Structure formats: structure tokens, C-alpha cells
mmCIF file of C-alpha atoms in Angstrom:
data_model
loop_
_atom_site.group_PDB
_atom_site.id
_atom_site.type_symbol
_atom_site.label_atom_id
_atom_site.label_comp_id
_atom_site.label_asym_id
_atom_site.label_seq_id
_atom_site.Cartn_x
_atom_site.Cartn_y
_atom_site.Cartn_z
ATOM 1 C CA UNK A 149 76.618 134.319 129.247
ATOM 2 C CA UNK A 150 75.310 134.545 132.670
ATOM 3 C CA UNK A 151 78.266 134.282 134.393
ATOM 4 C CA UNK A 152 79.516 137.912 132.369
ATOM 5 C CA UNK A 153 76.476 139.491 133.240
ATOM 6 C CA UNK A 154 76.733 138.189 136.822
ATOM 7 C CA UNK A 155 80.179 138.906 136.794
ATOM 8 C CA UNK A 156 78.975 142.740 135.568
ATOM 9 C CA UNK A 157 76.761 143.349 138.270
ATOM 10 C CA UNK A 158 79.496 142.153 141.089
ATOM 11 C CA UNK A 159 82.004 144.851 140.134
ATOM 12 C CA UNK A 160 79.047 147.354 140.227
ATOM 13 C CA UNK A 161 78.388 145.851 143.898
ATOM 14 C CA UNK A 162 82.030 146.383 144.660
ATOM 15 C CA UNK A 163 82.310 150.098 143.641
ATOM 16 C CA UNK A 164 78.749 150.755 145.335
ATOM 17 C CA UNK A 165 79.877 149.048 149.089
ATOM 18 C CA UNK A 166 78.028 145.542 148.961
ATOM 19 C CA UNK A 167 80.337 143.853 149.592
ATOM 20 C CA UNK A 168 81.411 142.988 153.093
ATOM 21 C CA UNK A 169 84.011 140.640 154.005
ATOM 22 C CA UNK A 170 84.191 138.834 150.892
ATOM 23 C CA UNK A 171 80.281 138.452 150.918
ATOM 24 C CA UNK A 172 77.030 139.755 149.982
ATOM 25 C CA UNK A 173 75.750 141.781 152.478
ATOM 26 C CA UNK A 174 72.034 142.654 150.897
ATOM 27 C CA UNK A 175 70.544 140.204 148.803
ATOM 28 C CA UNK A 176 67.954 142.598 147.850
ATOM 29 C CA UNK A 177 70.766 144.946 146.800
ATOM 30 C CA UNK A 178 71.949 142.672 144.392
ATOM 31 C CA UNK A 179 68.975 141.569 142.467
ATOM 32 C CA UNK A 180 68.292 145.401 142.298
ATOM 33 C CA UNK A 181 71.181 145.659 140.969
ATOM 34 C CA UNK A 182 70.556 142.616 138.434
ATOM 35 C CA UNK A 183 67.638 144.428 137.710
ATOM 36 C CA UNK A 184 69.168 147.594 136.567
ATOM 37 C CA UNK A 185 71.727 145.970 134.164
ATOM 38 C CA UNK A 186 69.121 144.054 132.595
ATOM 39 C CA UNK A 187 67.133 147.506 131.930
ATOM 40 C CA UNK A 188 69.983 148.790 130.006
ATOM 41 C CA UNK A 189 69.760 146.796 127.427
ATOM 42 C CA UNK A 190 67.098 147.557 124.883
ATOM 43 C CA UNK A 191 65.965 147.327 121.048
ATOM 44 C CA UNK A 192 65.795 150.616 119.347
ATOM 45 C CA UNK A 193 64.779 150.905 115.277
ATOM 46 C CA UNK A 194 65.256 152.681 112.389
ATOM 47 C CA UNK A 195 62.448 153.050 109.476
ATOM 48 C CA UNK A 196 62.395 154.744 106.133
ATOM 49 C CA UNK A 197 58.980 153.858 104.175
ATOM 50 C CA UNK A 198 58.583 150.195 104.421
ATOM 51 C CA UNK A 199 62.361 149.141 104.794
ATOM 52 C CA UNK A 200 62.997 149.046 109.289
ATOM 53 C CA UNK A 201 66.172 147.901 110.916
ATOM 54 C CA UNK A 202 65.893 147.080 114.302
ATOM 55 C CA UNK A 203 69.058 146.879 116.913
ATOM 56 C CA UNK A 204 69.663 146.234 120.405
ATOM 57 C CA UNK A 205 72.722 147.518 122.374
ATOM 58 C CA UNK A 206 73.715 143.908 123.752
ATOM 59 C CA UNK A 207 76.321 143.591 121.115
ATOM 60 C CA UNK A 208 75.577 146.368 118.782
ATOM 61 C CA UNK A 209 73.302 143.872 117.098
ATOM 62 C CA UNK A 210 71.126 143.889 113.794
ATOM 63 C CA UNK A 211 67.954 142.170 115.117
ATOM 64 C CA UNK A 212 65.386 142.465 112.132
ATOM 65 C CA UNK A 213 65.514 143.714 108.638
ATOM 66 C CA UNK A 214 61.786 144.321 107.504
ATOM 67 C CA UNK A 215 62.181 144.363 103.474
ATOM 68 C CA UNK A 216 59.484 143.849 101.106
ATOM 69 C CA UNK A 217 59.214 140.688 98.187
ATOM 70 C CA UNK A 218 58.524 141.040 94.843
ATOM 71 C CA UNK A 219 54.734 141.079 95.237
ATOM 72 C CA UNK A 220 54.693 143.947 98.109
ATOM 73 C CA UNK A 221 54.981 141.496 101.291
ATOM 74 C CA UNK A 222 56.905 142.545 104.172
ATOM 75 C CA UNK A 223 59.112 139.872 106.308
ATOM 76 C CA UNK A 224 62.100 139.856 108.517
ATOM 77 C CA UNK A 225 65.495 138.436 106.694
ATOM 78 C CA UNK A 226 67.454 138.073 109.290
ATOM 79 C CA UNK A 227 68.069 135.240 112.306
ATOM 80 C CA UNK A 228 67.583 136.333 115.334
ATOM 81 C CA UNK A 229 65.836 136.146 118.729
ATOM 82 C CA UNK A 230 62.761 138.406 120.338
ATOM 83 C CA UNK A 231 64.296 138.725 123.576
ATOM 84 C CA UNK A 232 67.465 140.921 125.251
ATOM 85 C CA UNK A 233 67.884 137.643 127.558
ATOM 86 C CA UNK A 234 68.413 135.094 124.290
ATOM 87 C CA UNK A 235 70.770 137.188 122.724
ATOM 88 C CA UNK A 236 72.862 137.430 126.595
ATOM 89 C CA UNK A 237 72.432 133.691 126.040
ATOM 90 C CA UNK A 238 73.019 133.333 122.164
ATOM 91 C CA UNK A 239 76.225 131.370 121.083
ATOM 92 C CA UNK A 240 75.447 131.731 117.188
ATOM 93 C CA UNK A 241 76.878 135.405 117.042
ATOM 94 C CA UNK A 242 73.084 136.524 115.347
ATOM 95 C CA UNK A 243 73.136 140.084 114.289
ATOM 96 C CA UNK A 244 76.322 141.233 116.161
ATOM 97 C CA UNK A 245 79.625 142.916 116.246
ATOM 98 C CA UNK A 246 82.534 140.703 116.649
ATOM 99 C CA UNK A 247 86.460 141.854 118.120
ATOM 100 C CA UNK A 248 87.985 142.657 118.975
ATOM 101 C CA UNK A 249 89.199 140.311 116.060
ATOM 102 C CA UNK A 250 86.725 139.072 114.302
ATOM 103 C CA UNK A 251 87.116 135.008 112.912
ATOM 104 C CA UNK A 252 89.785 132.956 114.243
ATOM 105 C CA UNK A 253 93.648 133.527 116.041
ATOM 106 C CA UNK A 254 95.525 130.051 115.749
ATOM 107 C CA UNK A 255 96.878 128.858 119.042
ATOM 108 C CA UNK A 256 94.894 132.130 120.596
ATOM 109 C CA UNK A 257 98.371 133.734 120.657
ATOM 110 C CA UNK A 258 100.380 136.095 118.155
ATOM 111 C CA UNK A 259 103.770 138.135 118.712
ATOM 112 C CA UNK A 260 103.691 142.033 118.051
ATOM 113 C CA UNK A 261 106.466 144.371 118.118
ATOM 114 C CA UNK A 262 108.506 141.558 120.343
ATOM 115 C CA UNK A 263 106.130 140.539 123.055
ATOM 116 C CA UNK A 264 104.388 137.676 122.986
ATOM 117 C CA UNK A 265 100.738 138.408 123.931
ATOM 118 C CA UNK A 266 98.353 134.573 124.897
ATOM 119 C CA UNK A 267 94.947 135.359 124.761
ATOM 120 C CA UNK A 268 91.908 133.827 125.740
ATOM 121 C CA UNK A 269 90.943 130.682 123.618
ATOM 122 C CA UNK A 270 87.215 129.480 123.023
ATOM 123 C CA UNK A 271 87.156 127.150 120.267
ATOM 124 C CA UNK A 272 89.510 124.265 121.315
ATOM 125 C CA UNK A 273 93.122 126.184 121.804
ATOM 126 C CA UNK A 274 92.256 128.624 119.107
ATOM 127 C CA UNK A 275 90.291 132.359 119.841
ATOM 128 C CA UNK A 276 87.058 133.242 117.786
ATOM 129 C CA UNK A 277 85.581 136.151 117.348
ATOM 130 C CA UNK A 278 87.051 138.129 120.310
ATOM 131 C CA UNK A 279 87.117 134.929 123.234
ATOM 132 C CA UNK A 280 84.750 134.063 125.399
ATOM 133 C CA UNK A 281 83.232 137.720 126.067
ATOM 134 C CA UNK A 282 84.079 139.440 122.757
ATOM 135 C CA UNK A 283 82.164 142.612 121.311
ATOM 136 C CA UNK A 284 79.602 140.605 120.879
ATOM 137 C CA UNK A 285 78.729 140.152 124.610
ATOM 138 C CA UNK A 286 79.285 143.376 125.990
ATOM 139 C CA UNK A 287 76.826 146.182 126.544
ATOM 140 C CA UNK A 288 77.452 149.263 123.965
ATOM 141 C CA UNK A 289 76.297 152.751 124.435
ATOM 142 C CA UNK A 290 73.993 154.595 122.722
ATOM 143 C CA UNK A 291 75.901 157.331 121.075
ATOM 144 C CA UNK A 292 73.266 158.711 118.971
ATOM 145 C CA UNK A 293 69.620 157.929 117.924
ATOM 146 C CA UNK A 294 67.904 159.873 114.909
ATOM 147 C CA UNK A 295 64.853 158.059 114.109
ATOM 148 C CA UNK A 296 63.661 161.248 112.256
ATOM 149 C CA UNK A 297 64.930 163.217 109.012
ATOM 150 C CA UNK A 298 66.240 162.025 105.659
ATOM 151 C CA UNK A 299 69.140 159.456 107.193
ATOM 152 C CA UNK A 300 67.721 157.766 110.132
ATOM 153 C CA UNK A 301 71.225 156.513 112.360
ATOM 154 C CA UNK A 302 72.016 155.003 115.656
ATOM 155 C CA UNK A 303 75.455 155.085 116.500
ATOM 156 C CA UNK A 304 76.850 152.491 119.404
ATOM 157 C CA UNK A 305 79.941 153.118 121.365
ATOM 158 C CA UNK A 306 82.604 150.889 123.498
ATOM 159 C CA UNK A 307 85.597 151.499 125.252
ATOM 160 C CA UNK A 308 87.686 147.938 125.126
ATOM 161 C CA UNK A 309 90.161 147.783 128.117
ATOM 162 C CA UNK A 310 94.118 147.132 128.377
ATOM 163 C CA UNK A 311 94.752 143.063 128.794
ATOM 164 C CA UNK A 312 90.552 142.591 127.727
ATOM 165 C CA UNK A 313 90.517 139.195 126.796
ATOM 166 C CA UNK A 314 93.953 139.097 126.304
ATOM 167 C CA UNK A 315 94.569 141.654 123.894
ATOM 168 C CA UNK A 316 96.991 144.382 124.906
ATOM 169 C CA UNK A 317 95.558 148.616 124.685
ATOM 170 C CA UNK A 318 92.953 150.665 125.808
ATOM 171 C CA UNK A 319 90.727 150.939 122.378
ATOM 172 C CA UNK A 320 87.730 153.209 121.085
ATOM 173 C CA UNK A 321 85.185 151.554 118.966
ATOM 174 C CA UNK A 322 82.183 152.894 117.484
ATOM 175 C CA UNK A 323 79.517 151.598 115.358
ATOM 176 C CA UNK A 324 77.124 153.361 112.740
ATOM 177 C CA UNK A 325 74.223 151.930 111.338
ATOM 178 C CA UNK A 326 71.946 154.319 109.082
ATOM 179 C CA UNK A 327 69.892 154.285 106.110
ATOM 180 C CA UNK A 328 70.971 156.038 103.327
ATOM 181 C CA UNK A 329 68.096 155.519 100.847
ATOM 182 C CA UNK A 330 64.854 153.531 100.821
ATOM 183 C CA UNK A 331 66.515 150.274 100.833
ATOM 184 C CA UNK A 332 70.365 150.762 101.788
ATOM 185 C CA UNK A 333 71.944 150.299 105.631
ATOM 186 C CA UNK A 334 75.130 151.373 105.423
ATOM 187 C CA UNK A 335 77.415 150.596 108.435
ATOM 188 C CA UNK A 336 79.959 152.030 109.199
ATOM 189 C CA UNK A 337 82.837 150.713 112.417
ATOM 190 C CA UNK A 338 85.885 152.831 113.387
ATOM 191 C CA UNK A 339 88.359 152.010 116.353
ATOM 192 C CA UNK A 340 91.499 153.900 117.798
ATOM 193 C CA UNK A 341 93.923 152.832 119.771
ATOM 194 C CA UNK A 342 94.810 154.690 122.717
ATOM 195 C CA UNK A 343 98.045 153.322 124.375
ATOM 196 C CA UNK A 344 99.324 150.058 122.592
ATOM 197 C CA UNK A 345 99.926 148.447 119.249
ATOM 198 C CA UNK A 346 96.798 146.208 119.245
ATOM 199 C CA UNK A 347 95.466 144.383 116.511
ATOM 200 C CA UNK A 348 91.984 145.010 115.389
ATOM 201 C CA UNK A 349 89.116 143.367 112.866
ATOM 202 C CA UNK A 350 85.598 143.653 113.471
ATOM 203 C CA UNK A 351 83.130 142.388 111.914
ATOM 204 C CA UNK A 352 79.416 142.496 111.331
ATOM 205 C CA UNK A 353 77.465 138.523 111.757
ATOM 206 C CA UNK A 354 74.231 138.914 110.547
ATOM 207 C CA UNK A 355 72.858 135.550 109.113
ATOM 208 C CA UNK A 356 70.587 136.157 106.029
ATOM 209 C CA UNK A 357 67.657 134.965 104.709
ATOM 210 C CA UNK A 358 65.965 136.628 102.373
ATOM 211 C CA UNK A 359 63.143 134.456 102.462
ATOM 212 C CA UNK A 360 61.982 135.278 105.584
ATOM 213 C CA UNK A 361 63.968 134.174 108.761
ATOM 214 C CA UNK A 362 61.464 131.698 108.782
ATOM 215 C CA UNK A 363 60.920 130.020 105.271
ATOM 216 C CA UNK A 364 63.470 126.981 105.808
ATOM 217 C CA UNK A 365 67.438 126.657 104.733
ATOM 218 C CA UNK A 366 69.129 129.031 102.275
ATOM 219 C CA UNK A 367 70.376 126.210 99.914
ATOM 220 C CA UNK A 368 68.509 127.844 97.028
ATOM 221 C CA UNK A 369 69.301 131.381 97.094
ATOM 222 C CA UNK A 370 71.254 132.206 94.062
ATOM 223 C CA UNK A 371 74.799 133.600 95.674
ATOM 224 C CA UNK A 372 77.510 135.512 94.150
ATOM 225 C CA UNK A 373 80.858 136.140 95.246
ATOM 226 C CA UNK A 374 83.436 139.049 93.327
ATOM 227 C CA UNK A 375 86.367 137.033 94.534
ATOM 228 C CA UNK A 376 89.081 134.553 92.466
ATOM 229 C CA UNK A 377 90.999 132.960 95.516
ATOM 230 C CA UNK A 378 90.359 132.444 98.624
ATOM 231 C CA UNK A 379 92.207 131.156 101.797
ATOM 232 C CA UNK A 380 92.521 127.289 102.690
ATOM 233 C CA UNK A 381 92.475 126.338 105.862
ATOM 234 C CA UNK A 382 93.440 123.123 108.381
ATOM 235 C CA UNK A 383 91.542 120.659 110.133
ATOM 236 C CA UNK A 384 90.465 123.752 112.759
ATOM 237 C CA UNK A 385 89.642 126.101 110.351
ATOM 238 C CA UNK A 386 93.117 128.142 110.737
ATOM 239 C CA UNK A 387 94.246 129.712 107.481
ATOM 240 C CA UNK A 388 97.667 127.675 106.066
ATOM 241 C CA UNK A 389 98.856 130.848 104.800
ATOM 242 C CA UNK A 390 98.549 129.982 101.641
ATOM 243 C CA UNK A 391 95.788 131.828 99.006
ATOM 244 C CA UNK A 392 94.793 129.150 96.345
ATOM 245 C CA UNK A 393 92.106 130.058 93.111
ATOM 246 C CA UNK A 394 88.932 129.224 93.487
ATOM 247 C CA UNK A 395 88.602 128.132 90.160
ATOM 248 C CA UNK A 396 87.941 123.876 89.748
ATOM 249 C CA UNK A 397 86.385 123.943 93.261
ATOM 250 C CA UNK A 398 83.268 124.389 95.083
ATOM 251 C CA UNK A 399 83.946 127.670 96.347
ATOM 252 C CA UNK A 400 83.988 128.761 92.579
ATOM 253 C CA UNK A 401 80.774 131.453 92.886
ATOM 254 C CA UNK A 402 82.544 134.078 90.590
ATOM 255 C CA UNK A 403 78.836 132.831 88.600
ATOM 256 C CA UNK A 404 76.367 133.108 90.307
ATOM 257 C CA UNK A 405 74.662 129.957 91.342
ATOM 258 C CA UNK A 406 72.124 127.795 94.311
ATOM 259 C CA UNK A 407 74.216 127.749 97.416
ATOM 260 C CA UNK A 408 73.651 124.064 97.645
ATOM 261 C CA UNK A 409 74.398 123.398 94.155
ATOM 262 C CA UNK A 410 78.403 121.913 95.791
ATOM 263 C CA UNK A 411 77.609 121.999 99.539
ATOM 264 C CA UNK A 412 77.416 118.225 99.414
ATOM 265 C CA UNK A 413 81.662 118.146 98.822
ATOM 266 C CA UNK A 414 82.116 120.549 101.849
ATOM 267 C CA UNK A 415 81.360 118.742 105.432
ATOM 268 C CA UNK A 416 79.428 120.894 107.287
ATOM 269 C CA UNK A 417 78.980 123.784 104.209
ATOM 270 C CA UNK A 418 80.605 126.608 103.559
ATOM 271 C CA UNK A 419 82.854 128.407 106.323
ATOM 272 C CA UNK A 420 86.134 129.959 104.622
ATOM 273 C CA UNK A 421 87.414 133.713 103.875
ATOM 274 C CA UNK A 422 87.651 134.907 100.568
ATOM 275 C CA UNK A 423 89.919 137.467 99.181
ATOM 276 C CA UNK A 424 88.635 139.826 97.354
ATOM 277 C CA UNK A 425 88.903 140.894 94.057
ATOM 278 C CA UNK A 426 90.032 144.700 93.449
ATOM 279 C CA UNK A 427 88.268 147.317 91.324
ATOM 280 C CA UNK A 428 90.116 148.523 88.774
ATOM 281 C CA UNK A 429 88.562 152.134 89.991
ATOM 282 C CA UNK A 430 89.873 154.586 92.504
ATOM 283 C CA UNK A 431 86.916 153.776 94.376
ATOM 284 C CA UNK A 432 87.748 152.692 98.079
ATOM 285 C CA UNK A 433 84.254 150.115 98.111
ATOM 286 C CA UNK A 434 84.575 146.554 96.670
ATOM 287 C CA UNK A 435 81.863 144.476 95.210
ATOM 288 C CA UNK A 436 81.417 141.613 97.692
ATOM 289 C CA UNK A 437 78.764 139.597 96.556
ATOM 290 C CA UNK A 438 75.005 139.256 95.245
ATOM 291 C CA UNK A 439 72.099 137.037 96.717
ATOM 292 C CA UNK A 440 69.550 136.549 95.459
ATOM 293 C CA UNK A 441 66.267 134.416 96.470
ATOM 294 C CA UNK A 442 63.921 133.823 93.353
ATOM 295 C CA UNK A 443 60.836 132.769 95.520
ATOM 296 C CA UNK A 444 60.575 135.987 96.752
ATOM 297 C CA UNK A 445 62.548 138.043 94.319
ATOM 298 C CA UNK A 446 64.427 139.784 97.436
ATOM 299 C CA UNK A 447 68.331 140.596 96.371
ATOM 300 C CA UNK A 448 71.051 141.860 98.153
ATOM 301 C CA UNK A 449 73.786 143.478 97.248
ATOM 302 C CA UNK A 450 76.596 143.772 99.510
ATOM 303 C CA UNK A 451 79.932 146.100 98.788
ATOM 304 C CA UNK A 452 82.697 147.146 101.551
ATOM 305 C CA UNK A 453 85.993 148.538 101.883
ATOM 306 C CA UNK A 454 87.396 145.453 103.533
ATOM 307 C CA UNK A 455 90.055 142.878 101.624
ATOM 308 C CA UNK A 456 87.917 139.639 102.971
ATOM 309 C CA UNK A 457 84.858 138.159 103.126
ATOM 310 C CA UNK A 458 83.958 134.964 105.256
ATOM 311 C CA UNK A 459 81.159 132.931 103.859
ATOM 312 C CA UNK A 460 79.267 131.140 105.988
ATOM 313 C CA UNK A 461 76.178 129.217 105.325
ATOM 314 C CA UNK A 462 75.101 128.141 109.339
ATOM 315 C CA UNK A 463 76.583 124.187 109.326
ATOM 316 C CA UNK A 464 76.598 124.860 112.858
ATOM 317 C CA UNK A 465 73.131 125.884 113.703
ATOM 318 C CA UNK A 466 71.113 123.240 115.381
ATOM 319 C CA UNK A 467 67.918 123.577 116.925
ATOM 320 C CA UNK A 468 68.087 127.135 118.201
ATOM 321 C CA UNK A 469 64.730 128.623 119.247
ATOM 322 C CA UNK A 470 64.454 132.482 117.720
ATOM 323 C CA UNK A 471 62.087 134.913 116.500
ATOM 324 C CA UNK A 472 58.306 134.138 116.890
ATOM 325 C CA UNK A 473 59.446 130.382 118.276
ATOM 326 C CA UNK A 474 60.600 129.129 114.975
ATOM 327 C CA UNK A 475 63.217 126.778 115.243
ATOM 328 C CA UNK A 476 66.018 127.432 113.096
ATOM 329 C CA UNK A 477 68.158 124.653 111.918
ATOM 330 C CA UNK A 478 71.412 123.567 109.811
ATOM 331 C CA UNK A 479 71.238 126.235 106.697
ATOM 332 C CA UNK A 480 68.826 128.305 107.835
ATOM 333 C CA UNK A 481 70.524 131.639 107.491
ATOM 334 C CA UNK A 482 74.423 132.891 105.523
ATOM 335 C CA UNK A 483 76.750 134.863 106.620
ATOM 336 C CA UNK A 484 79.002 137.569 104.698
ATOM 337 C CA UNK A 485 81.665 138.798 106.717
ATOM 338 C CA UNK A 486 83.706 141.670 105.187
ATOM 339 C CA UNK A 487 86.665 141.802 107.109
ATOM 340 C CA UNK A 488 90.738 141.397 107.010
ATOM 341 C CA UNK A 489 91.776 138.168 106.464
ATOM 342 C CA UNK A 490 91.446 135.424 109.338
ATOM 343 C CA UNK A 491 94.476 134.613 111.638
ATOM 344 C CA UNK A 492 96.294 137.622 110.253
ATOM 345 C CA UNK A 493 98.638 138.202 113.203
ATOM 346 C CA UNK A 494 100.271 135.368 112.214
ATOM 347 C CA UNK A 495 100.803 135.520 108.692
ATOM 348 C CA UNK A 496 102.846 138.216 107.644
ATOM 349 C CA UNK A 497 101.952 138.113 103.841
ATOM 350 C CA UNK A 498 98.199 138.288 104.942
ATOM 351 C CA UNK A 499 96.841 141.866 105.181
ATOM 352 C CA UNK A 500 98.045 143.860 107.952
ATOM 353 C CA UNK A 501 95.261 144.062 111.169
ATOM 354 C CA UNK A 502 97.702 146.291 113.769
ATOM 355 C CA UNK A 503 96.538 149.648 114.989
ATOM 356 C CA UNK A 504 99.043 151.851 116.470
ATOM 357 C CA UNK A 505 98.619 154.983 119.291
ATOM 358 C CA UNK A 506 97.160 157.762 117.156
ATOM 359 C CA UNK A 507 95.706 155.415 114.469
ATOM 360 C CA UNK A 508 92.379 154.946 112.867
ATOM 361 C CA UNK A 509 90.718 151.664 112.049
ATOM 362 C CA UNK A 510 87.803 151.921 109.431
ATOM 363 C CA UNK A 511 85.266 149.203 108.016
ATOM 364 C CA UNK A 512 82.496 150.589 105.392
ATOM 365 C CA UNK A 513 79.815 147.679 104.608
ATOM 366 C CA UNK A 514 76.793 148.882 102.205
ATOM 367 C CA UNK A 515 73.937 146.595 101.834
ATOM 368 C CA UNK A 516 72.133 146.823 98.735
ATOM 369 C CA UNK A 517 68.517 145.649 98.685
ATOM 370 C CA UNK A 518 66.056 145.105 95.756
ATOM 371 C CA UNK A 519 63.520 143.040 94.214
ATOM 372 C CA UNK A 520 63.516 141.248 90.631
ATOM 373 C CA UNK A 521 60.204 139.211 88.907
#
């Protein structure tokens, strides 16, 4: 990530006159410069009794989520990092927003309307969550910031460019995060598209552990998922296409049940997109899933608006230096991804991700938190 936020402050030296002849003329100008980019990125929080959310605006990220246990004692249940320079540094995706497509694009291309757009890839020849300097790694602004009243909120904006990372369109995004009782966050992501036909899934990465970020792996927690099929994938993690039931496999959690009760007939644990089941209401929300960690008692609850959920349970976490200096490691935290289905551009029976001029992309995620003896 230093090379972005390098890159950042060189295009601020350009606009300002630094640059002279294709060099630097004043050192001092740049580091000053260094120094003010740096200073825009800070942690802000929101607190109603003893539930807090804290956020920074590198990413739009969830950095802590203060909740009490069973017996009254307060801890932080998500991963994350105490610094603004880990998180310009972080490769997990802790906390943050992912696009402008969230998940993976096989081959990093896709084909709208009859032009071929190639993006930018960063896992092998395949694009995840947005390329190299997705969402994720930009600096939001800070829209709006209500730490008083019955609904604290902080809303983050971003203005994605035409041809950013590949992707063609000038597009809006804004993020909501605000708590709408003693223990809900609700958040809530809108984009529109200004110019092009783009295609757009975001995402929210949080990895959860509602034993404290700091009480060990996750393979315990009780998890359960509202969904009968989900969507196979190849050797890269690329949907087939096809949606298969879930039913006679590990990724059966329609009960719910210990996260590593199957893990050991997945390589690497649990990384796929679910499709969820629909309510036979008119409501527009979907349950997603339940967790629940009987140590503590903590449960979440987690509903959304979105046809797809990608469950991850950190295979890919290896020694990574966060919060307080704990080291987290392989399981530490989960992830619950509502979101359209992965590699939709290129499957026309998956649901539909494109955004047209004039059109309004929404994502509604509700977490749900309580405590049970």
C-alpha cells in the first residue's frame, strides 16, 4: 500500500507545482505533503450505552465492535489493527468496504453491452475485491458524523473514477453506518452511476469473533446459515456457474452447528458464496445467518437485502500482528459477506450486478446482537 499512498501524494505535488522537470524540486515539500495525507485519515466512533462501533475513513472500515458477554463484560469482536498506517498496509481486507466488486471476476475481464472491458487482476489472472487499490484502499469522506441523539451515524462518501482499476464510469458511493437500537448497526451502501453501464457489488469484510478478537480461532462458535444451495467453484475459487444443494455436504449449516465440526474436509476452511434462501414475506430483508459463541453467550444475528452471502472462516490469515499486539492466526475471525453472487458478469443466470446512468445500487445489512446463558 505504500506505493498508492505515495502515488496519492505525487498527483497532489503535480497540481500544487513541485514538480520541475520530471523531479522533485523540495524535498521538504513533499514529506509535508506526506504529512498531510496521513492526517486525513482518522478513527471516529459511535456509542449507544455500552454497545461502540468504531471506524476509520481509510476504507470506510469497521475497526471495533465493543459488545458485552453474558455476564456484563465488554470486549472488541472484531479483527482489526490500532493503527491508520496497518490498515494502509493491511492485505486481510479487516473491517472494510470492498468494489467496486466485491469477491472475485474470473480472468479479471467481463463483456458489457459489447465492449470488452480487462481489468486489473490481483489474485493470479483473476480480480478480487476491486484490484489492487479497491474501495478498500482509498480514502473516503466524511459525509456526516452524529455522535449525539437517538441514532448515532457516520456516513462515508467516494467518488470512483472512469477506467479506475479497470472498470468503465464515473460512480457515487456512499456508506452508512448507524445504530438503530442498543445493540443493532445497521449499514446501509448505495452507488449511482453517472456516465456508463458499470457493474457494481460492494461488500462489507468484517471478520468476527465474538469471543473477543483475541480469545483464539472461531472453530467453536455455533454458525447458522438460512441458505439451501450454494455456488461451487474451481481450483481458483471462480464460481462454475452452476448452484448445487448444500444438503450431504459440509457446507450443510441450514442447523446450526461448531464451525469446525466439517472444516477438516475443506482445505483451507470455508471460503464459498451461498445463495440465499427467500422469505416467503413481502419483506425486502433476508435472514442470513446466526452465530453464536456459548463461552461468552454473545450472538449475532445478521439479515440483508442481498441474494448472497460469502462465508469465510480466515484459512488465509497467518501471523498478522493487530489490535493490542495479539497475533492473529488461521481461524481467528469469519466473515459474512452479503452480497450478489461472485463472478456475476460472467454468468448470465447469476443475479444481475450492472448499474446503468440514472440507476441506484442499494445493499441493507442489519446486525443483530444479543446474549443467551
Amino acid at each position: 500500500m505504500a506505493r498508492v499512498y505515495l502515488s496519492l501524494c505525487f498527483v497532489a505535488l503535480v497540481a500544487i507545482g513541485f514538480i520541475v522537470n520530471g523531479s522533485v524540486a523540495d524535498e521538504d515539500k513533499k514529506n509535508e505533503c506526506d504529512k498531510n495525507n496521513s492526517e486525513e485519515v482518522k478513527f471516529y466512533e459511535l456509542k449507544k450505552g455500552d454497545f461502540s462501533v468504531k471506524f476509520t475513513n481509510w476504507g470506510a472500515t469497521i475497526v471495533s465492535v465493543f459488545l458485552p458477554d453474558k455476564d456484563g463484560k465488554v470486549d472488541d469482536v472484531v479483527l482489526g489493527y490500532d493503527s491508520v498506517d496497518d490498515y494502509k498496509n493491511d492485505t486481510t481486507y479487516f473491517g472494510s468496504v470492498v468494489g467496486r466488486v466485491a469477491n472475485r471476476i474470473g480472468g479479471a475481464q467481463f463483456t458489457l453491452d459489447g465492449t470488452h472491458y480487462k481489468l486489473v487482476a490481483n489474485e493470479k489472472s483473476n480480480m478480487l475485491h476491486g484490484g489492487p487499490k479497491g474501495f478498500s484502499d482509498v480514502i473516503w469522506k466524511v459525509k456526516t458524523y452524529e455522535n449525539e441523539g437517538p441514532t448515532p451515524k457516520i456516513v462515508f462518501s467516494y467518488h470512483s473514477t472512469d477506467g479506475e482499476e479497470g472498470f468503465p464510469g464515473d460512480l457515487d458511493v456512499t456508506v452508512s453506518y448507524s445504530l438503530t437500537s442498543e445493540k443493532e448497526l445497521s449499514v446501509k451502501m448505495k452507488a449511482k452511476a453517472r456516465n456508463k453501464a458499470t457493474p457494481v457489488n460492494l461488500a462489507q469484510h468484517s471478520y468476527w469473533n465474538l469471543g473477543g478478537h483475541s480469545s483464539g480461532d472461531i472453530l467453536s462458535q455455533e454458525v447458522q446459515i438460512f441458505a439451501s444451495s450454494y455456488t461451487p467453484v474451481d481450483d481458483q475459487l471462480i464460481p462454475t456457474g452452476k448452484i448445487e444443494t448444500v444438503e450431504g455436504t459440509p457446507y450443510d449449516f441450514l442447523q446450526p452447528h461448531a464451525i469446525g465440526s466439517s472444516i477438516d474436509k475443506l482445505p483451507g476452511g470455508y471460503d464459498i458464496n451461498y445463495v440465499l434462501d427467500k422469505d416467503d414475506s413481502s419483506k425486502t430483508m433476508r435472514k442470513v445467518a446466526i452465530v453464536h459463541d456459548k463461552k461468552s453467550g454473545r450472538v449475532m444475528e445478521l439479515l440483508a437485502d442481498q441474494p448472497g452471502v460469502q462465508y469465510y472462516t480466515g484459512g488465509q490469515i497467518k501471523e498478522v500482528t493487530g489490535k493490542g499486539g495479539f497475533v492473529y492466526k488461521k481461524h481467528a475471525g469469519l466473515c459474512l459477506e452479503t452480497q450478489a453472487f461472485p463472478d456475476s458478469v460472467n454468468h448470465p443466470n447469476f443475479p444481475n450486478t450492472i448499474v446503468y446512468p440514472g440507476e441506484k445500487y442499494k445493499h441493507h445489512m442489519l446486525y443483530k446482537f444479543s446474549t443467551k446463558s
